[in-house]
CSV table of C-alpha atoms and ligand atoms in Angstrom, one decimal:
chain,number,residue,atom,x,y,z
A,1,MET,CA,-6.2,16.8,34.9
A,2,SER,CA,-6.4,18.9,32.2
A,3,THR,CA,-9.5,21.6,31.0
A,4,PHE,CA,-11.1,18.4,28.9
A,5,LYS,CA,-12.9,15.6,30.2
A,6,ALA,CA,-14.0,12.4,27.9
A,7,PRO,CA,-17.0,13.4,26.2
A,8,ARG,CA,-20.5,12.1,28.0
A,9,GLY,CA,-21.0,9.1,27.8
A,10,THR,CA,-17.5,7.4,27.1
A,11,TYR,CA,-14.5,6.8,29.4
A,12,ASP,CA,-11.5,5.6,28.5
A,13,LEU,CA,-9.4,2.0,28.8
A,14,ILE,CA,-6.2,2.6,31.4
A,15,PRO,CA,-3.9,0.7,32.8
A,16,PRO,CA,-4.1,-1.9,34.8
A,17,ALA,CA,-8.0,-2.2,34.0
A,18,SER,CA,-7.3,-2.1,30.4
A,19,ALA,CA,-5.5,-5.4,30.3
A,20,THR,CA,-9.1,-6.8,31.1
A,21,TYR,CA,-10.5,-5.6,28.3
A,22,LEU,CA,-7.3,-7.0,25.7
A,23,ALA,CA,-8.1,-9.8,27.0
A,24,VAL,CA,-11.6,-10.3,26.7
A,25,ARG,CA,-11.3,-9.1,23.2
A,26,GLU,CA,-9.0,-11.4,22.3
A,27,ALA,CA,-10.6,-14.1,24.3
A,28,ILE,CA,-13.8,-13.4,22.1
A,29,ALA,CA,-11.1,-13.5,19.0
A,30,ALA,CA,-10.2,-17.0,19.9
A,31,PRO,CA,-12.6,-19.4,18.5
A,32,LEU,CA,-12.6,-17.9,15.8
A,33,LYS,CA,-9.9,-18.0,14.6
A,34,ARG,CA,-9.5,-21.6,15.3
A,35,SER,CA,-12.9,-21.7,13.4
A,36,GLY,CA,-11.9,-20.2,10.1
A,37,TYR,CA,-12.2,-16.6,10.4
A,38,GLY,CA,-10.9,-14.3,9.2
A,39,TYR,CA,-10.1,-10.8,10.0
A,40,ILE,CA,-11.7,-8.0,8.4
A,41,GLU,CA,-11.4,-4.1,9.3
A,42,THR,CA,-13.6,-1.4,8.0
A,43,PRO,CA,-14.0,1.8,8.8
A,44,GLY,CA,-15.3,3.9,11.2
A,45,PHE,CA,-18.0,6.1,9.3
A,46,GLU,CA,-19.7,4.8,6.2
A,47,ASN,CA,-22.5,6.4,4.1
A,48,VAL,CA,-25.7,7.4,6.3
A,49,GLU,CA,-27.4,5.4,4.0
A,50,LEU,CA,-25.7,1.9,4.6
A,51,PHE,CA,-27.1,1.8,8.2
A,52,ALA,CA,-30.7,3.2,6.9
A,53,ARG,CA,-30.9,0.7,4.8
A,54,GLY,CA,-29.1,-1.8,5.7
A,55,VAL,CA,-29.8,-1.9,9.5
A,56,GLY,CA,-33.8,-0.5,8.8
A,57,GLU,CA,-35.4,3.0,8.6
A,58,SER,CA,-37.9,1.7,11.9
A,59,THR,CA,-35.3,1.2,13.7
A,60,ASP,CA,-33.6,3.0,17.3
A,61,ILE,CA,-30.2,2.6,16.1
A,62,VAL,CA,-31.4,4.7,12.8
A,63,THR,CA,-34.1,6.8,13.7
A,64,LYS,CA,-32.6,8.6,17.6
A,65,GLU,CA,-29.2,6.7,17.7
A,66,MET,CA,-26.8,7.3,14.9
A,67,TYR,CA,-23.9,10.1,15.4
A,68,THR,CA,-24.5,11.8,11.7
A,69,LEU,CA,-22.5,14.0,9.6
A,70,THR,CA,-22.2,15.9,6.9
A,71,THR,CA,-18.3,16.5,5.1
A,72,LYS,CA,-17.1,19.8,3.8
A,73,GLY,CA,-17.6,17.8,0.7
A,74,GLY,CA,-21.2,17.0,0.9
A,75,ASP,CA,-21.4,13.4,1.8
A,76,GLU,CA,-23.4,12.3,4.5
A,77,LEU,CA,-21.8,9.9,6.6
A,78,ALA,CA,-22.4,8.4,9.9
A,79,LEU,CA,-20.3,6.9,12.8
A,80,ARG,CA,-21.0,3.0,12.1
A,81,PRO,CA,-23.7,2.5,14.7
A,82,GLU,CA,-23.0,-1.5,14.3
A,83,GLY,CA,-20.6,-3.7,12.5
A,84,THR,CA,-22.7,-6.5,9.7
A,85,ALA,CA,-24.2,-4.3,7.3
A,86,SER,CA,-20.5,-2.2,7.0
A,87,VAL,CA,-18.5,-5.7,7.3
A,88,LEU,CA,-21.4,-7.0,4.1
A,89,ARG,CA,-20.6,-3.5,2.6
A,90,ALA,CA,-16.9,-4.6,2.3
A,91,ALA,CA,-17.7,-7.9,1.3
A,92,LEU,CA,-19.2,-7.5,-1.5
A,93,GLU,CA,-17.2,-4.4,-2.4
A,94,ALA,CA,-14.1,-7.0,-2.8
A,95,ASN,CA,-16.1,-9.4,-4.2
A,96,LEU,CA,-15.3,-12.0,-1.6
A,97,HIS,CA,-18.4,-13.5,-2.0
A,98,LYS,CA,-17.0,-14.3,-5.8
A,99,ALA,CA,-13.8,-14.9,-4.9
A,100,GLY,CA,-13.5,-18.3,-3.3
A,101,SER,CA,-15.9,-21.2,-1.4
A,102,LEU,CA,-18.5,-19.8,0.5
A,103,PRO,CA,-19.5,-19.1,3.0
A,104,VAL,CA,-17.6,-16.2,3.8
A,105,LYS,CA,-15.8,-16.0,7.8
A,106,LEU,CA,-15.2,-13.0,8.7
A,107,TRP,CA,-13.9,-11.1,12.1
A,108,TYR,CA,-13.8,-8.4,13.5
A,109,SER,CA,-12.8,-6.1,16.9
A,110,GLY,CA,-13.8,-2.2,17.3
A,111,SER,CA,-15.2,0.5,18.2
A,112,TYR,CA,-19.3,1.7,17.7
A,113,TYR,CA,-21.0,4.7,18.3
A,114,ARG,CA,-24.6,5.6,19.5
A,115,TYR,CA,-26.0,8.4,20.7
A,116,GLU,CA,-27.7,6.6,24.2
A,117,ARG,CA,-28.7,7.9,27.6
A,118,PRO,CA,-25.5,6.5,29.5
A,119,GLN,CA,-25.9,4.8,32.1
A,120,LYS,CA,-24.5,1.2,33.4
A,121,GLY,CA,-23.6,-0.5,30.3
A,122,ARG,CA,-24.6,1.2,28.0
A,123,TYR,CA,-22.1,3.8,26.5
A,124,ARG,CA,-21.8,6.7,23.2
A,125,HIS,CA,-18.4,4.7,22.2
A,126,PHE,CA,-18.4,1.4,23.2
A,127,SER,CA,-16.3,-1.9,21.8
A,128,GLN,CA,-17.6,-4.3,20.0
A,129,VAL,CA,-16.0,-8.1,18.6
A,130,GLY,CA,-17.8,-9.8,16.0
A,131,ALA,CA,-18.5,-12.9,13.6
A,132,GLU,CA,-20.0,-13.1,9.6
A,133,ALA,CA,-20.7,-16.1,8.1
A,134,ILE,CA,-21.6,-14.8,4.8
A,135,GLY,CA,-23.4,-16.6,1.8
A,136,ALA,CA,-24.9,-20.2,3.1
A,137,GLU,CA,-27.8,-21.3,3.9
A,138,ASP,CA,-26.7,-24.2,6.7
A,139,PRO,CA,-27.9,-24.6,10.1
A,140,ALA,CA,-24.7,-26.0,11.1
A,141,LEU,CA,-23.1,-22.4,10.7
A,142,ASP,CA,-25.2,-20.6,12.3
A,143,ALA,CA,-24.5,-23.2,15.5
A,144,GLU,CA,-21.4,-22.6,14.8
A,145,LEU,CA,-20.8,-19.1,15.6
A,146,ILE,CA,-23.8,-19.5,18.8
A,147,VAL,CA,-21.4,-22.6,20.0
A,148,LEU,CA,-18.3,-20.5,19.3
A,149,ALA,CA,-19.5,-17.1,21.0
A,150,HIS,CA,-20.9,-19.6,24.4
A,151,ASP,CA,-16.9,-20.9,23.9
A,152,ALA,CA,-15.4,-17.4,24.4
A,153,TYR,CA,-18.0,-16.4,27.3
A,154,ARG,CA,-16.8,-19.7,29.4
A,155,SER,CA,-13.0,-19.2,28.6
A,156,LEU,CA,-13.4,-16.3,30.3
A,157,GLY,CA,-14.4,-18.2,33.3
A,158,LEU,CA,-18.3,-16.6,32.8
A,159,ARG,CA,-21.4,-19.3,34.0
A,160,ASN,CA,-24.3,-17.1,34.5
A,161,PHE,CA,-24.9,-16.6,31.2
A,162,ARG,CA,-28.1,-17.4,29.3
A,163,ILE,CA,-28.6,-18.2,25.6
A,164,LEU,CA,-32.2,-16.7,24.5
A,165,LEU,CA,-33.6,-18.3,20.6
A,166,ASN,CA,-36.0,-17.9,18.5
A,167,SER,CA,-36.6,-18.2,14.6
A,168,LEU,CA,-38.2,-15.3,13.0
A,169,GLY,CA,-39.0,-17.3,10.2
A,170,ASP,CA,-38.2,-16.0,6.5
A,171,ALA,CA,-40.5,-14.7,3.5
A,172,THR,CA,-43.0,-17.0,3.0
A,173,CYS,CA,-43.9,-17.5,6.9
A,174,ARG,CA,-42.6,-13.5,8.3
A,175,PRO,CA,-45.7,-11.9,6.1
A,176,VAL,CA,-48.7,-13.8,7.0
A,177,TYR,CA,-47.4,-13.5,11.3
A,178,ARG,CA,-46.8,-9.7,10.7
A,179,ALA,CA,-50.8,-9.3,9.3
A,180,ALA,CA,-51.7,-11.7,12.3
A,181,LEU,CA,-49.6,-9.5,14.7
A,182,GLN,CA,-50.1,-6.0,13.0
A,183,GLU,CA,-54.0,-7.1,13.0
A,184,PHE,CA,-53.8,-7.8,17.2
A,185,LEU,CA,-51.7,-4.2,17.5
A,186,ARG,CA,-54.1,-2.1,16.2
A,187,ALA,CA,-56.6,-3.2,18.6
A,188,LEU,CA,-54.3,-1.2,21.2
A,189,ASP,CA,-53.6,1.5,23.4
A,190,LEU,CA,-50.5,2.8,22.0
A,191,ASP,CA,-49.2,6.4,21.9
A,192,GLU,CA,-48.7,7.9,18.2
A,193,ASP,CA,-44.6,6.5,17.6
A,194,THR,CA,-45.5,2.7,19.0
A,195,ARG,CA,-48.5,2.9,16.3
A,196,ARG,CA,-46.7,4.1,13.6
A,197,ARG,CA,-44.2,1.5,14.1
A,198,VAL,CA,-47.4,-1.3,14.3
A,199,GLU,CA,-47.6,-0.3,10.6
A,200,ILE,CA,-43.7,-0.1,9.5
A,201,ASN,CA,-42.3,-3.0,11.6
A,202,PRO,CA,-45.1,-4.2,13.9
A,203,LEU,CA,-42.2,-6.9,15.0
A,204,ARG,CA,-40.2,-4.2,16.6
A,205,VAL,CA,-43.7,-3.6,18.9
A,206,LEU,CA,-42.7,-6.8,20.8
A,207,ASP,CA,-39.5,-5.8,21.7
A,208,ASP,CA,-40.5,-2.7,23.5
A,209,LYS,CA,-38.9,-2.4,26.6
A,210,ARG,CA,-42.0,0.1,28.3
A,211,GLU,CA,-44.5,-1.8,30.9
A,212,ALA,CA,-47.1,0.0,29.6
A,213,VAL,CA,-46.4,-1.5,26.2
A,214,ARG,CA,-45.2,-5.0,27.6
A,215,ALA,CA,-48.5,-5.7,29.6
A,216,GLN,CA,-50.7,-5.1,26.8
A,217,LEU,CA,-48.2,-7.5,24.9
A,218,ALA,CA,-49.5,-10.8,26.7
A,219,ASP,CA,-51.7,-12.4,24.5
A,220,ALA,CA,-50.4,-11.4,21.3
A,221,PRO,CA,-49.7,-13.9,19.0
A,222,LEU,CA,-46.2,-15.7,18.7
A,223,LEU,CA,-44.0,-16.6,15.1
A,224,ARG,CA,-43.6,-19.6,16.6
A,225,ASP,CA,-47.0,-21.2,15.8
A,226,TYR,CA,-46.5,-19.1,11.9
A,227,LEU,CA,-43.6,-21.0,11.1
A,228,CYS,CA,-43.3,-23.0,7.6
A,229,GLU,CA,-42.6,-26.4,7.3
A,230,GLU,CA,-39.4,-25.1,5.8
A,231,CYS,CA,-38.6,-22.4,9.2
A,232,LYS,CA,-39.9,-25.2,11.8
A,233,ALA,CA,-37.1,-27.8,10.2
A,234,TYR,CA,-33.8,-25.7,9.8
A,235,HIS,CA,-35.3,-24.2,13.4
A,236,ALA,CA,-35.1,-28.2,14.8
A,237,GLU,CA,-32.2,-28.4,13.2
A,238,VAL,CA,-30.2,-26.0,14.5
A,239,ARG,CA,-31.4,-26.5,18.2
A,240,GLU,CA,-30.4,-30.4,17.7
A,241,LEU,CA,-27.0,-29.7,16.7
A,242,ILE,CA,-26.7,-27.3,19.2
A,243,THR,CA,-27.5,-29.4,21.7
A,244,ALA,CA,-25.4,-32.3,20.8
A,245,ARG,CA,-22.9,-29.8,21.4
A,246,GLY,CA,-23.7,-29.8,25.5
A,247,VAL,CA,-25.1,-26.0,25.2
A,248,ASP,CA,-27.9,-25.2,26.6
A,249,PHE,CA,-30.2,-22.9,25.8
A,250,GLU,CA,-33.7,-21.0,26.2
A,251,ASP,CA,-36.8,-21.1,23.8
A,252,ASP,CA,-37.8,-17.3,23.6
A,253,ALA,CA,-40.5,-17.1,21.3
A,254,ARG,CA,-40.4,-13.1,22.0
A,255,LEU,CA,-37.0,-12.3,20.8
A,256,VAL,CA,-37.2,-10.1,18.2
A,257,ARG,CA,-34.2,-7.9,18.6
A,258,GLY,CA,-33.7,-4.6,17.7
A,259,LEU,CA,-32.3,-4.9,13.5
A,260,ASP,CA,-34.5,-5.1,10.7
A,261,TYR,CA,-32.9,-7.7,9.0
A,262,TYR,CA,-32.6,-10.6,10.6
A,263,THR,CA,-34.5,-13.6,9.2
A,264,ARG,CA,-35.0,-17.8,11.0
A,265,THR,CA,-32.3,-18.0,13.8
A,266,THR,CA,-32.2,-15.2,16.3
A,267,PHE,CA,-30.5,-15.1,19.5
A,268,GLU,CA,-29.5,-13.4,22.4
A,269,PHE,CA,-26.7,-13.8,25.3
A,270,VAL,CA,-27.8,-12.7,28.6
A,271,HIS,CA,-26.6,-12.2,32.0
A,272,ASP,CA,-27.8,-12.5,35.2
A,273,GLY,CA,-26.0,-9.9,37.0
A,274,LEU,CA,-25.7,-6.9,34.9
A,275,GLY,CA,-29.3,-5.6,35.6
A,276,SER,CA,-31.9,-4.1,32.4
A,277,GLN,CA,-28.0,-3.9,30.2
A,278,SER,CA,-28.2,-7.6,30.6
A,279,ALA,CA,-27.8,-8.5,27.2
A,280,VAL,CA,-23.9,-9.3,26.6
A,281,GLY,CA,-24.4,-10.2,22.9
A,282,GLY,CA,-26.5,-11.1,20.1
A,283,GLY,CA,-27.2,-12.2,16.4
A,284,GLY,CA,-28.5,-14.2,14.0
A,285,ARG,CA,-29.6,-14.9,10.2
A,286,TYR,CA,-29.9,-12.2,7.7
A,287,ASP,CA,-30.8,-13.7,4.4
A,288,GLY,CA,-32.4,-10.6,2.9
A,289,LEU,CA,-30.1,-8.2,3.8
A,290,SER,CA,-27.4,-7.8,1.1
A,291,GLU,CA,-29.8,-8.1,-1.2
A,292,MET,CA,-31.0,-4.9,0.5
A,293,ILE,CA,-27.8,-3.1,0.1
A,294,GLY,CA,-28.1,-3.8,-3.2
A,295,GLY,CA,-25.8,-6.9,-3.6
A,296,PRO,CA,-27.1,-10.9,-4.6
A,297,ALA,CA,-29.2,-13.2,-2.5
A,298,LEU,CA,-26.6,-14.4,0.3
A,299,PRO,CA,-27.8,-15.5,3.4
A,300,SER,CA,-25.8,-14.9,6.2
A,301,VAL,CA,-25.2,-15.0,10.0
A,302,GLY,CA,-23.3,-13.7,12.7
A,303,TRP,CA,-23.3,-12.0,15.9
A,304,ALA,CA,-21.6,-9.3,17.7
A,305,LEU,CA,-20.8,-9.6,21.6
A,306,GLY,CA,-20.3,-6.5,23.6
A,307,VAL,CA,-16.7,-6.1,25.0
A,308,ASP,CA,-17.7,-3.1,27.8
A,309,ARG,CA,-20.6,-6.3,29.0
A,310,THR,CA,-18.7,-8.6,28.9
A,311,VAL,CA,-16.3,-7.0,31.2
A,312,LEU,CA,-19.4,-6.0,34.0
A,313,ALA,CA,-20.3,-9.5,33.6
A,314,LEU,CA,-16.9,-10.6,34.6
A,315,GLU,CA,-17.2,-8.1,37.6
A,316,ALA,CA,-20.7,-9.3,38.2
A,317,GLU,CA,-19.4,-13.1,38.6
A,318,GLY,CA,-16.5,-12.1,40.7
A,319,VAL,CA,-13.9,-13.5,37.9
A,320,GLU,CA,-10.5,-12.1,38.3
A,321,LEU,CA,-8.6,-13.3,34.6
A,322,ASN,CA,-5.5,-14.7,34.7
A,323,LEU,CA,-3.8,-11.6,33.0
A,324,PRO,CA,0.5,-12.1,33.1
A,325,ALA,CA,2.3,-9.2,34.3
A,326,ALA,CA,3.2,-6.9,31.9
A,327,VAL,CA,6.9,-7.8,32.4
A,328,SER,CA,8.8,-10.2,33.6
A,329,VAL,CA,12.2,-9.0,33.8
A,330,PHE,CA,12.9,-5.1,35.6
A,331,ALA,CA,16.3,-3.7,35.1
A,332,VAL,CA,17.8,-1.3,37.7
A,333,PRO,CA,21.2,0.3,37.3
A,334,LEU,CA,23.0,2.0,39.4
A,335,GLY,CA,25.2,4.6,37.6
A,336,GLU,CA,26.4,5.9,34.6
A,337,GLU,CA,28.0,3.1,33.4
A,338,ALA,CA,25.3,0.5,34.3
A,339,ARG,CA,22.5,2.6,32.9
A,340,LYS,CA,24.5,1.9,29.2
A,341,VAL,CA,25.2,-1.6,29.9
A,342,LEU,CA,22.2,-2.6,31.3
A,343,PHE,CA,20.1,-0.9,28.1
A,344,GLY,CA,21.8,-3.0,26.5
A,345,LEU,CA,21.1,-6.0,27.8
A,346,VAL,CA,17.3,-4.9,28.4
A,347,GLY,CA,17.3,-4.7,24.2
A,348,GLU,CA,19.1,-8.7,24.1
A,349,LEU,CA,16.1,-9.8,26.8
A,350,ARG,CA,13.6,-8.5,24.4
A,351,THR,CA,14.9,-9.5,21.5
A,352,ALA,CA,15.0,-13.0,22.9
A,353,GLY,CA,11.1,-12.8,24.4
A,354,VAL,CA,11.5,-11.9,27.5
A,355,ALA,CA,9.1,-8.9,28.4
A,356,THR,CA,11.8,-6.2,30.0
A,357,ASP,CA,10.9,-2.7,31.3
A,358,PHE,CA,14.2,-0.5,32.7
A,359,ALA,CA,14.6,2.0,35.1
A,360,TYR,CA,14.5,5.3,33.7
A,361,GLY,CA,14.8,8.2,34.4
A,362,GLY,CA,18.1,8.3,36.9
A,363,LYS,CA,16.3,6.6,40.2
A,364,GLY,CA,17.9,6.4,43.2
A,365,LEU,CA,18.4,1.9,44.2
A,366,LYS,CA,15.3,2.7,46.3
A,367,ALA,CA,13.0,4.4,43.6
A,368,ALA,CA,14.1,2.1,41.1
A,369,MET,CA,13.6,-0.8,43.4
A,370,LYS,CA,9.9,0.4,44.2
A,371,ALA,CA,9.7,0.7,40.4
A,372,ALA,CA,10.4,-3.0,40.1
A,373,ASN,CA,8.2,-4.1,42.4
A,374,ARG,CA,5.0,-1.6,41.1
A,375,SER,CA,5.7,-3.6,37.8
A,376,GLY,CA,5.0,-7.0,38.7
A,377,ALA,CA,8.2,-8.1,37.3
A,378,ARG,CA,9.4,-11.8,38.9
A,379,TYR,CA,13.1,-10.4,38.5
A,380,ALA,CA,15.2,-7.5,38.7
A,381,ILE,CA,18.6,-6.8,37.1
A,382,VAL,CA,20.8,-4.9,39.3
A,383,ALA,CA,24.3,-3.9,38.5
A,384,GLY,CA,26.6,-1.3,39.8
A,385,GLU,CA,30.1,0.0,39.2
A,386,ARG,CA,31.1,-3.2,41.4
A,387,ASP,CA,29.4,-5.8,39.8
A,388,LEU,CA,30.7,-4.5,36.4
A,389,ALA,CA,34.0,-4.8,37.1
A,390,GLU,CA,33.7,-8.5,37.2
A,391,ASP,CA,31.3,-8.5,34.4
A,392,VAL,CA,28.3,-9.5,36.4
A,393,VAL,CA,25.0,-8.2,37.2
A,394,GLN,CA,22.8,-9.5,40.1
A,395,LEU,CA,19.8,-11.8,39.8
A,396,LYS,CA,17.3,-10.6,42.0
A,397,ASP,CA,14.3,-12.8,42.7
A,398,MET,CA,11.8,-10.3,43.1
A,399,ASP,CA,9.3,-13.0,45.4
A,400,SER,CA,11.8,-14.5,47.6
A,401,GLY,CA,14.0,-11.9,47.5
A,402,GLU,CA,17.3,-14.2,46.9
A,403,GLN,CA,19.8,-12.3,44.7
A,404,SER,CA,23.0,-13.7,43.1
A,405,PRO,CA,25.6,-12.9,40.2
A,406,VAL,CA,25.0,-13.9,36.9
A,407,PRO,CA,28.1,-13.7,34.6
A,408,LEU,CA,26.7,-10.9,32.3
A,409,THR,CA,26.6,-13.1,28.9
A,410,GLU,CA,25.0,-15.7,30.9
A,411,VAL,CA,22.1,-13.2,31.8
A,412,VAL,CA,19.6,-14.0,29.0
A,413,GLU,CA,20.0,-17.7,28.9
A,414,ALA,CA,19.1,-18.0,33.0
A,415,VAL,CA,16.1,-15.3,33.0
A,416,ARG,CA,14.9,-17.2,29.8
A,417,ALA,CA,15.7,-20.9,32.0
A,418,ARG,CA,14.1,-19.6,35.5
A,419,LEU,CA,11.4,-18.3,33.9
A,420,ALA,CA,10.3,-21.2,31.5
B,1,LIG,P1,-29.6,-3.2,23.8
B,1,LIG,O1,-31.2,-4.1,23.5
B,1,LIG,O2,-28.9,-3.3,25.3
B,1,LIG,O3,-29.8,-1.7,23.5
B,1,LIG,P2,-28.6,-4.2,21.4
B,1,LIG,O4,-29.7,-4.5,20.9
B,1,LIG,O5,-29.0,-2.4,21.0
B,1,LIG,O6,-28.9,-3.9,22.7
B,1,LIG,P3,-27.1,-5.1,19.8
B,1,LIG,O7,-27.0,-3.9,18.6
B,1,LIG,O8,-27.5,-6.3,19.0
B,1,LIG,O9,-27.5,-4.6,21.0
B,1,LIG,O10,-24.8,-5.0,19.8
B,1,LIG,C1,-24.6,-6.2,20.5
B,1,LIG,C2,-23.9,-6.1,21.7
B,1,LIG,O11,-23.4,-5.0,22.1
B,1,LIG,C3,-25.3,-5.7,22.8
B,1,LIG,O12,-25.4,-7.1,23.4
B,1,LIG,C4,-24.3,-5.1,24.0
B,1,LIG,O13,-23.7,-6.0,24.5
B,1,LIG,C5,-23.6,-3.7,23.2
B,1,LIG,N1,-23.8,-3.1,23.4
B,1,LIG,C6,-24.8,-2.5,22.5
B,1,LIG,N2,-25.3,-0.7,22.2
B,1,LIG,C7,-24.7,-1.0,23.0
B,1,LIG,C8,-24.2,0.5,24.1
B,1,LIG,N3,-25.0,1.6,23.7
B,1,LIG,N4,-23.1,0.5,24.8
B,1,LIG,C9,-22.4,-1.0,25.6
B,1,LIG,N5,-22.3,-1.8,24.9
B,1,LIG,C10,-23.4,-1.8,23.9
B,2,LIG,MG1,-29.7,-0.6,22.0
């Protein structure tokens, strides 16, 4: 062990477990790639003001969870706590919304940072795959995103997740509701912090997880009862389209989610095997965000799925992903001459698309075969001086133990044929 440990609230992804994380990222991205979403990558840090405005001054993320720093040049930066504000910032900066037709559909994958109390499913460094569809107000787009997240989870073999769905209204109906909620909340017995929140962003109080607060919210007015006709119709169509795709969801009139910028459609994916950190992903429509960060009106919708919690969900359900072994072939040279010949052969196999590894470090036969076994390879290629004198190698099937000589010039084809 070294003198150092991974910082509190973080962990390393190490083989073989890391292969599962990679597969989860790929599985979440796959439906997006099939649906016209282009890959975007933004910096790991941004101007702190982008998140203050884009995520919201009254959110936990901005008030408590951000890693902020002042650079030597005096810039105020923050490690990114989420992806949406950055992606929209980048899209606006590149004028993507002017360059082609709308919506601009983007997906991303990366590391995010939040200074939270570490516990199972809650880390200070975690990873998300996300999708944003920028610049269109169309219930079919909201439905598409929900269905794609559902497809991703299903493709991983997850069964015990639920989709919670709600509408947060728009600039017409939300203010009326907000006032009604505020009036209700002002009459409650709340601590000073929460009272302040009632004045800045009362909807967020509905998201409070503390029992003392929750107990008082039973009779709180619900946005559902305040939605304007447009929002009602919009929400009805989202529900109808998802239902038509055979995707189940639950209406959750109290779902508000932690970010300030959501309007209309909001949803969360929860997994019941995860204990208190049950949200594996979430998202919604954010029609006002672009204007909040200085852009034009660009109604948009998106989601972010947590990779760490998705992996925990797989564990909770006992799902083993069917991951291919890292390599198919393992080469074992016996002696100096064989080392050179097989090193060349390994290169040829790799060029031909066969994942191949080599017994490095001058191991003897026994240790080398152990390494071959551990690699998970289906075939070992063994060659010593006597084989080389006859221009053959021994091709060994690692499962059956059967071994047969194959002419050097035919090895690549023979291996490919057997693996096909
Ligand atoms: P929570 O209610 O659990 O705090 P959140 O509302 O803060 O979640 P989002 O901002 O919606 O989460 O992020 C989307 C997803 O990212 C979450 O559903 C979760 O899977 C993951 N996520 C968020 N914060 C963390 C964290 N600290 N550690 C691990 N995963 C996280
Ligand atoms: Mg959170």
